[in-house]
Amino acid sequence: MRVEIEILGSGTSSGIPTVGCDCWVCRSDNPRNKRLRASALFRVGTGEAETRLLVDVTPDVRMQALRANLSSVHGVLITHTHADHCHGLDDLRALYWGGGRQPLPIRAYPEAMASLRRAFAYIFDDEYDYKGVARVSPGVFEHEPFVVAGVTVTPVPVVHGNMRVAGFRVGDVAYITDCNEVPAPSMEKLRGTRLLVLDALRRAPHPTHMSLPAALEVARRVGVERVFFTHINHDLEHDSVNRELPPWAQLGYDRLRAAVEADGRVTVTEPGPNGQPHAVAW
Ligand SMILES: [Zn+2]
Ligand SMILES: [Zn+2]
Ligand SMILES: [Zn+2]
């Protein structure tokens, strides 16, 4: 089964460029230094049978869906409820309409779901009975793998300061954002992962995010074939940092797509000048 991950946004909570900042990365013309808030899309299977799972619903989700030519998803996975990861929830409307107005399964840790229900009561509470909202079908997970829209997802808990964040593994592809530590049992859950998208905020250590050296070390220990870093701030200029990094471990960027193909090859595609994806060699 082919599993692809598309990076919908590779930026930290402020997005890059950051409002009011005139550093060289925020002023850069390089499109790879323009980073919407961190989010990803799993595409599982191909053609008509493709199942799309959206990971996090950022304040940028409208632009992210338009750029990715995305009109519907089959399920939504929430890593945690910091604003940069869920404050686009209202904009699920369009993806719900595009999906034929079938209630959209949304999955999160129990504490994250409770927080979403508080913040977006009008979406989750039937009493509001307002037509202009996405209908969702909420559910929670803990430690065991769960099935959403027919796809088996393994939750990979990671440490983000004083809270836990869910990473997600589908097949041999995993997405882990917002963490300063991947605990040993979670390293075990990642064993055999071949393609990883992983938090790497900046070069220097940070209390709630992994630094670039720490993230590189985690990817090495997991033994992945390829890792792309995400949730990047304006300390990291795309091209110059990538020249320092090994070819198998690079900064990700918005609209990058990478997959473990049905035949086992790891492939990478990126948007071409005409917007159509094309394969890149590495
Ligand atoms: Zn974040
Ligand atoms: Zn800046
Ligand atoms: Zn966070």
mmCIF file of C-alpha atoms and ligand atoms in Angstrom:
data_model
loop_
_atom_site.group_PDB
_atom_site.id
_atom_site.type_symbol
_atom_site.label_atom_id
_atom_site.label_comp_id
_atom_site.label_asym_id
_atom_site.label_seq_id
_atom_site.Cartn_x
_atom_site.Cartn_y
_atom_site.Cartn_z
ATOM 1 C CA MET A 1 0.000 0.000 0.000
ATOM 2 C CA ARG A 2 1.392 3.377 -1.002
ATOM 3 C CA VAL A 3 1.601 5.934 1.823
ATOM 4 C CA GLU A 4 2.463 9.521 0.999
ATOM 5 C CA ILE A 5 2.904 12.480 3.298
ATOM 6 C CA GLU A 6 2.541 16.017 2.043
ATOM 7 C CA ILE A 7 3.880 18.878 4.147
ATOM 8 C CA LEU A 8 1.090 21.454 4.075
ATOM 9 C CA GLY A 9 3.003 23.824 6.348
ATOM 10 C CA SER A 10 6.570 23.664 7.690
ATOM 11 C CA GLY A 11 6.603 26.759 9.897
ATOM 12 C CA THR A 12 6.643 27.399 13.600
ATOM 13 C CA SER A 13 3.674 28.941 15.420
ATOM 14 C CA SER A 14 4.180 32.454 14.027
ATOM 15 C CA GLY A 15 4.621 31.303 10.434
ATOM 16 C CA ILE A 16 7.550 32.546 8.324
ATOM 17 C CA PRO A 17 7.813 35.377 7.417
ATOM 18 C CA THR A 18 6.970 36.462 10.937
ATOM 19 C CA VAL A 19 4.895 39.611 11.247
ATOM 20 C CA GLY A 20 7.136 42.591 11.977
ATOM 21 C CA CYS A 21 10.445 40.760 11.436
ATOM 22 C CA ASP A 22 12.955 41.965 8.872
ATOM 23 C CA CYS A 23 15.617 39.275 9.307
ATOM 24 C CA TRP A 24 17.159 37.856 6.126
ATOM 25 C CA VAL A 25 15.060 34.663 6.242
ATOM 26 C CA CYS A 26 11.769 36.532 6.728
ATOM 27 C CA ARG A 27 12.749 38.870 3.862
ATOM 28 C CA SER A 28 13.999 36.053 1.616
ATOM 29 C CA ASP A 29 12.553 35.634 -1.891
ATOM 30 C CA ASN A 30 13.155 31.892 -1.768
ATOM 31 C CA PRO A 31 9.698 30.241 -1.648
ATOM 32 C CA ARG A 32 11.162 27.507 0.550
ATOM 33 C CA ASN A 33 11.695 30.069 3.298
ATOM 34 C CA LYS A 34 7.965 30.830 3.303
ATOM 35 C CA ARG A 35 6.428 28.545 5.876
ATOM 36 C CA LEU A 36 2.765 28.282 6.812
ATOM 37 C CA ARG A 37 1.852 26.780 10.187
ATOM 38 C CA ALA A 38 2.790 23.106 10.703
ATOM 39 C CA SER A 39 0.416 20.552 9.197
ATOM 40 C CA ALA A 40 0.545 17.494 6.965
ATOM 41 C CA LEU A 41 -1.629 15.267 4.833
ATOM 42 C CA PHE A 42 -1.373 11.495 4.658
ATOM 43 C CA ARG A 43 -2.489 10.071 1.309
ATOM 44 C CA VAL A 44 -2.975 6.321 1.608
ATOM 45 C CA GLY A 45 -3.546 4.240 -1.528
ATOM 46 C CA THR A 46 -3.935 5.670 -5.013
ATOM 47 C CA GLY A 47 -6.541 6.995 -7.445
ATOM 48 C CA GLU A 48 -10.189 6.579 -6.496
ATOM 49 C CA ALA A 49 -9.181 4.481 -3.506
ATOM 50 C CA GLU A 50 -6.963 7.200 -2.027
ATOM 51 C CA THR A 51 -7.761 8.008 1.611
ATOM 52 C CA ARG A 52 -6.671 11.420 2.865
ATOM 53 C CA LEU A 53 -6.039 12.105 6.549
ATOM 54 C CA LEU A 54 -5.355 15.689 7.558
ATOM 55 C CA VAL A 55 -3.000 16.121 10.502
ATOM 56 C CA ASP A 56 -3.867 19.326 12.392
ATOM 57 C CA VAL A 57 -6.076 22.170 11.246
ATOM 58 C CA THR A 58 -3.952 25.291 11.334
ATOM 59 C CA PRO A 59 -5.063 28.923 11.047
ATOM 60 C CA ASP A 60 -3.640 28.613 7.497
ATOM 61 C CA VAL A 61 -5.745 25.587 6.500
ATOM 62 C CA ARG A 62 -7.745 27.479 3.886
ATOM 63 C CA MET A 63 -4.610 28.505 1.977
ATOM 64 C CA GLN A 64 -3.101 25.078 2.516
ATOM 65 C CA ALA A 65 -6.141 23.336 1.022
ATOM 66 C CA LEU A 66 -6.246 25.706 -1.948
ATOM 67 C CA ARG A 67 -2.524 25.238 -2.666
ATOM 68 C CA ALA A 68 -2.754 21.460 -2.373
ATOM 69 C CA ASN A 69 -5.853 21.321 -4.583
ATOM 70 C CA LEU A 70 -7.613 19.645 -1.715
ATOM 71 C CA SER A 71 -11.403 19.636 -1.730
ATOM 72 C CA SER A 72 -12.117 16.890 0.797
ATOM 73 C CA VAL A 73 -10.470 14.730 3.422
ATOM 74 C CA HIS A 74 -11.655 11.470 4.974
ATOM 75 C CA GLY A 75 -10.441 12.082 8.519
ATOM 76 C CA VAL A 76 -8.658 14.541 10.782
ATOM 77 C CA LEU A 77 -5.944 13.746 13.329
ATOM 78 C CA ILE A 78 -5.053 16.287 16.000
ATOM 79 C CA THR A 79 -1.559 16.281 17.520
ATOM 80 C CA HIS A 80 -2.383 18.762 20.325
ATOM 81 C CA THR A 81 -4.434 21.888 20.854
ATOM 82 C CA HIS A 82 -1.955 24.736 20.721
ATOM 83 C CA ALA A 83 -3.487 27.443 18.554
ATOM 84 C CA ASP A 84 -1.142 26.928 15.601
ATOM 85 C CA HIS A 85 -2.421 23.334 15.287
ATOM 86 C CA CYS A 86 -6.184 23.648 15.658
ATOM 87 C CA HIS A 87 -7.436 27.197 15.301
ATOM 88 C CA GLY A 88 -8.474 26.600 11.697
ATOM 89 C CA LEU A 89 -11.124 24.112 12.790
ATOM 90 C CA ASP A 90 -14.000 26.233 11.493
ATOM 91 C CA ASP A 91 -12.534 26.008 7.979
ATOM 92 C CA LEU A 92 -13.121 22.249 7.965
ATOM 93 C CA ARG A 93 -16.519 23.311 6.577
ATOM 94 C CA ALA A 94 -15.253 23.373 3.014
ATOM 95 C CA LEU A 95 -13.513 20.006 3.297
ATOM 96 C CA TYR A 96 -16.692 18.553 4.829
ATOM 97 C CA TRP A 97 -18.874 19.957 2.031
ATOM 98 C CA GLY A 98 -16.409 18.650 -0.533
ATOM 99 C CA GLY A 99 -16.664 15.245 1.078
ATOM 100 C CA GLY A 100 -20.406 15.044 0.451
ATOM 101 C CA ARG A 101 -21.391 16.331 3.889
ATOM 102 C CA GLN A 102 -20.544 13.089 5.585
ATOM 103 C CA PRO A 103 -19.594 13.675 9.235
ATOM 104 C CA LEU A 104 -15.838 14.004 9.330
ATOM 105 C CA PRO A 105 -14.082 11.651 11.771
ATOM 106 C CA ILE A 106 -11.765 13.640 14.036
ATOM 107 C CA ARG A 107 -9.427 11.913 16.479
ATOM 108 C CA ALA A 108 -7.353 13.269 19.369
ATOM 109 C CA TYR A 109 -6.124 12.393 22.832
ATOM 110 C CA PRO A 110 -8.980 12.670 25.403
ATOM 111 C CA GLU A 111 -7.584 15.858 26.946
ATOM 112 C CA ALA A 112 -7.134 17.422 23.509
ATOM 113 C CA MET A 113 -10.690 16.486 22.475
ATOM 114 C CA ALA A 114 -12.038 18.024 25.703
ATOM 115 C CA SER A 115 -10.185 21.224 24.910
ATOM 116 C CA LEU A 116 -11.533 21.289 21.324
ATOM 117 C CA ARG A 117 -15.082 20.763 22.616
ATOM 118 C CA ARG A 118 -14.673 23.773 24.900
ATOM 119 C CA ALA A 119 -13.093 26.043 22.309
ATOM 120 C CA PHE A 120 -15.407 25.029 19.442
ATOM 121 C CA ALA A 121 -18.626 24.125 21.281
ATOM 122 C CA TYR A 122 -20.729 25.309 18.330
ATOM 123 C CA ILE A 123 -19.121 22.638 16.140
ATOM 124 C CA PHE A 124 -19.269 19.749 18.604
ATOM 125 C CA ASP A 125 -22.516 20.475 20.446
ATOM 126 C CA ASP A 126 -25.671 19.415 18.566
ATOM 127 C CA GLU A 127 -27.723 21.948 20.544
ATOM 128 C CA TYR A 128 -26.278 24.760 18.470
ATOM 129 C CA ASP A 129 -28.022 23.306 15.423
ATOM 130 C CA TYR A 130 -26.490 25.754 12.978
ATOM 131 C CA LYS A 131 -26.171 24.625 9.366
ATOM 132 C CA GLY A 132 -22.998 26.507 8.460
ATOM 133 C CA VAL A 133 -20.564 24.299 10.337
ATOM 134 C CA ALA A 134 -18.652 21.142 9.567
ATOM 135 C CA ARG A 135 -20.341 18.077 10.989
ATOM 136 C CA VAL A 136 -17.711 16.045 12.805
ATOM 137 C CA SER A 137 -17.647 12.595 14.289
ATOM 138 C CA PRO A 138 -15.282 12.898 17.270
ATOM 139 C CA GLY A 139 -13.340 10.056 18.824
ATOM 140 C CA VAL A 140 -10.373 9.619 21.123
ATOM 141 C CA PHE A 141 -7.375 7.305 21.268
ATOM 142 C CA GLU A 142 -4.789 6.396 23.848
ATOM 143 C CA HIS A 143 -1.930 3.955 23.315
ATOM 144 C CA GLU A 144 -3.309 1.415 20.871
ATOM 145 C CA PRO A 145 -3.423 1.746 17.093
ATOM 146 C CA PHE A 146 -6.848 2.852 15.841
ATOM 147 C CA VAL A 147 -8.640 2.802 12.502
ATOM 148 C CA VAL A 148 -9.966 5.965 10.910
ATOM 149 C CA ALA A 149 -11.569 5.955 7.452
ATOM 150 C CA GLY A 150 -10.240 2.421 7.001
ATOM 151 C CA VAL A 151 -6.624 3.403 7.714
ATOM 152 C CA THR A 152 -4.738 2.011 10.717
ATOM 153 C CA VAL A 153 -2.937 4.784 12.587
ATOM 154 C CA THR A 154 -0.443 4.201 15.407
ATOM 155 C CA PRO A 155 -0.242 7.038 17.939
ATOM 156 C CA VAL A 156 3.318 7.897 18.987
ATOM 157 C CA PRO A 157 3.297 9.992 22.181
ATOM 158 C CA VAL A 158 6.018 12.618 22.499
ATOM 159 C CA VAL A 159 6.883 15.205 25.149
ATOM 160 C CA HIS A 160 6.171 18.907 24.477
ATOM 161 C CA GLY A 161 7.108 20.764 27.659
ATOM 162 C CA ASN A 162 4.415 19.910 30.188
ATOM 163 C CA MET A 163 2.029 18.245 27.736
ATOM 164 C CA ARG A 164 1.906 15.172 25.553
ATOM 165 C CA VAL A 165 1.586 15.463 21.820
ATOM 166 C CA ALA A 166 0.515 12.700 19.457
ATOM 167 C CA GLY A 167 2.802 11.719 16.631
ATOM 168 C CA PHE A 168 1.200 9.502 14.000
ATOM 169 C CA ARG A 169 2.566 6.519 12.109
ATOM 170 C CA VAL A 170 0.822 5.122 9.025
ATOM 171 C CA GLY A 171 2.616 2.155 7.492
ATOM 172 C CA ASP A 172 6.309 3.043 7.403
ATOM 173 C CA VAL A 173 5.688 6.798 7.364
ATOM 174 C CA ALA A 174 5.543 8.909 10.534
ATOM 175 C CA TYR A 175 4.785 12.538 11.373
ATOM 176 C CA ILE A 176 6.026 13.995 14.658
ATOM 177 C CA THR A 177 5.688 17.693 15.403
ATOM 178 C CA ASP A 178 6.071 19.798 18.564
ATOM 179 C CA CYS A 179 8.298 17.794 20.880
ATOM 180 C CA ASN A 180 11.422 18.248 22.928
ATOM 181 C CA GLU A 181 11.763 14.524 23.557
ATOM 182 C CA VAL A 182 10.796 11.221 21.972
ATOM 183 C CA PRO A 183 10.633 8.797 24.936
ATOM 184 C CA ALA A 184 12.047 5.274 24.669
ATOM 185 C CA PRO A 185 8.668 3.465 24.270
ATOM 186 C CA SER A 186 7.852 5.811 21.389
ATOM 187 C CA MET A 187 11.232 5.129 19.765
ATOM 188 C CA GLU A 188 10.109 1.503 19.861
ATOM 189 C CA LYS A 189 6.842 2.393 18.091
ATOM 190 C CA LEU A 190 8.895 4.118 15.397
ATOM 191 C CA ARG A 191 11.097 1.103 14.748
ATOM 192 C CA GLY A 192 11.005 0.264 11.038
ATOM 193 C CA THR A 193 9.811 3.738 10.021
ATOM 194 C CA ARG A 194 11.438 4.560 6.691
ATOM 195 C CA LEU A 195 10.177 8.079 6.102
ATOM 196 C CA LEU A 196 9.828 10.605 8.913
ATOM 197 C CA VAL A 197 8.718 14.227 9.209
ATOM 198 C CA LEU A 198 10.066 15.581 12.500
ATOM 199 C CA ASP A 199 10.078 18.768 14.598
ATOM 200 C CA ALA A 200 13.332 20.795 14.420
ATOM 201 C CA LEU A 201 12.652 24.372 15.473
ATOM 202 C CA ARG A 202 16.108 25.953 15.271
ATOM 203 C CA ARG A 203 19.780 25.270 15.936
ATOM 204 C CA ALA A 204 19.803 26.142 19.652
ATOM 205 C CA PRO A 205 18.106 24.032 22.328
ATOM 206 C CA HIS A 206 14.548 25.025 23.260
ATOM 207 C CA PRO A 207 12.459 23.899 26.261
ATOM 208 C CA THR A 208 9.532 22.535 24.213
ATOM 209 C CA HIS A 209 10.938 21.804 20.744
ATOM 210 C CA MET A 210 13.819 19.779 19.375
ATOM 211 C CA SER A 211 16.853 21.559 18.044
ATOM 212 C CA LEU A 212 18.225 20.578 14.660
ATOM 213 C CA PRO A 213 21.089 18.495 16.167
ATOM 214 C CA ALA A 214 18.686 16.712 18.562
ATOM 215 C CA ALA A 215 16.227 15.932 15.764
ATOM 216 C CA LEU A 216 19.017 14.609 13.560
ATOM 217 C CA GLU A 217 20.080 12.309 16.383
ATOM 218 C CA VAL A 218 16.519 10.964 16.821
ATOM 219 C CA ALA A 219 16.249 10.289 13.080
ATOM 220 C CA ARG A 220 19.613 8.486 13.153
ATOM 221 C CA ARG A 221 18.536 6.320 16.071
ATOM 222 C CA VAL A 222 15.245 5.409 14.399
ATOM 223 C CA GLY A 223 17.309 4.503 11.334
ATOM 224 C CA VAL A 224 15.033 6.149 8.751
ATOM 225 C CA GLU A 225 15.929 6.288 5.073
ATOM 226 C CA ARG A 226 14.759 9.874 4.827
ATOM 227 C CA VAL A 227 13.761 12.554 7.300
ATOM 228 C CA PHE A 228 12.374 16.019 6.605
ATOM 229 C CA PHE A 229 12.364 18.555 9.410
ATOM 230 C CA THR A 230 9.373 20.788 10.090
ATOM 231 C CA HIS A 231 7.969 23.431 12.503
ATOM 232 C CA ILE A 232 10.968 25.564 11.505
ATOM 233 C CA ASN A 233 11.566 29.118 12.699
ATOM 234 C CA HIS A 234 13.447 31.969 11.040
ATOM 235 C CA ASP A 235 16.872 30.909 12.359
ATOM 236 C CA LEU A 236 17.074 28.271 9.627
ATOM 237 C CA GLU A 237 17.560 29.444 6.036
ATOM 238 C CA HIS A 238 16.459 26.648 3.744
ATOM 239 C CA ASP A 239 19.243 26.335 1.170
ATOM 240 C CA SER A 240 22.246 27.105 3.362
ATOM 241 C CA VAL A 241 21.149 24.777 6.177
ATOM 242 C CA ASN A 242 20.359 21.963 3.755
ATOM 243 C CA ARG A 243 23.864 22.204 2.284
ATOM 244 C CA GLU A 244 25.240 21.442 5.764
ATOM 245 C CA LEU A 245 22.934 18.471 6.315
ATOM 246 C CA PRO A 246 23.352 14.955 4.904
ATOM 247 C CA PRO A 247 21.240 14.225 1.779
ATOM 248 C CA TRP A 248 18.954 11.851 3.697
ATOM 249 C CA ALA A 249 18.101 14.466 6.360
ATOM 250 C CA GLN A 250 16.906 17.815 5.055
ATOM 251 C CA LEU A 251 14.717 20.718 6.052
ATOM 252 C CA GLY A 252 11.221 20.138 4.739
ATOM 253 C CA TYR A 253 9.233 22.862 3.036
ATOM 254 C CA ASP A 254 5.640 23.646 2.199
ATOM 255 C CA ARG A 255 4.122 21.399 -0.493
ATOM 256 C CA LEU A 256 6.890 18.792 -0.414
ATOM 257 C CA ARG A 257 5.472 15.297 -0.957
ATOM 258 C CA ALA A 258 7.320 12.121 -0.027
ATOM 259 C CA ALA A 259 6.085 8.545 -0.164
ATOM 260 C CA VAL A 260 6.865 4.942 0.523
ATOM 261 C CA GLU A 261 5.635 3.387 -2.720
ATOM 262 C CA ALA A 262 3.803 0.046 -2.912
ATOM 263 C CA ASP A 263 7.045 -1.531 -4.197
ATOM 264 C CA GLY A 264 8.981 -0.164 -1.209
ATOM 265 C CA ARG A 265 10.879 2.683 -2.880
ATOM 266 C CA VAL A 266 10.996 6.037 -1.092
ATOM 267 C CA THR A 267 10.144 8.820 -3.546
ATOM 268 C CA VAL A 268 10.004 12.597 -3.267
ATOM 269 C CA THR A 269 7.967 15.003 -5.381
ATOM 270 C CA GLU A 270 7.765 18.766 -5.206
ATOM 271 C CA PRO A 271 5.578 21.352 -6.868
ATOM 272 C CA GLY A 272 6.937 22.357 -10.270
ATOM 273 C CA PRO A 273 6.777 25.863 -11.768
ATOM 274 C CA ASN A 274 3.320 25.114 -13.221
ATOM 275 C CA GLY A 275 2.053 23.786 -9.909
ATOM 276 C CA GLN A 276 2.141 20.177 -11.074
ATOM 277 C CA PRO A 277 4.175 17.829 -8.890
ATOM 278 C CA HIS A 278 7.313 16.307 -10.366
ATOM 279 C CA ALA A 279 9.703 13.699 -9.012
ATOM 280 C CA VAL A 280 13.086 14.746 -7.685
ATOM 281 C CA ALA A 281 16.230 12.617 -7.526
ATOM 282 C CA TRP A 282 18.227 12.450 -4.323
HETATM 283 ZN ZN ZN B 1 3.302 24.210 17.121
HETATM 284 ZN ZN ZN B 2 12.610 36.769 10.868
HETATM 285 ZN ZN ZN B 3 2.737 23.154 20.428
#
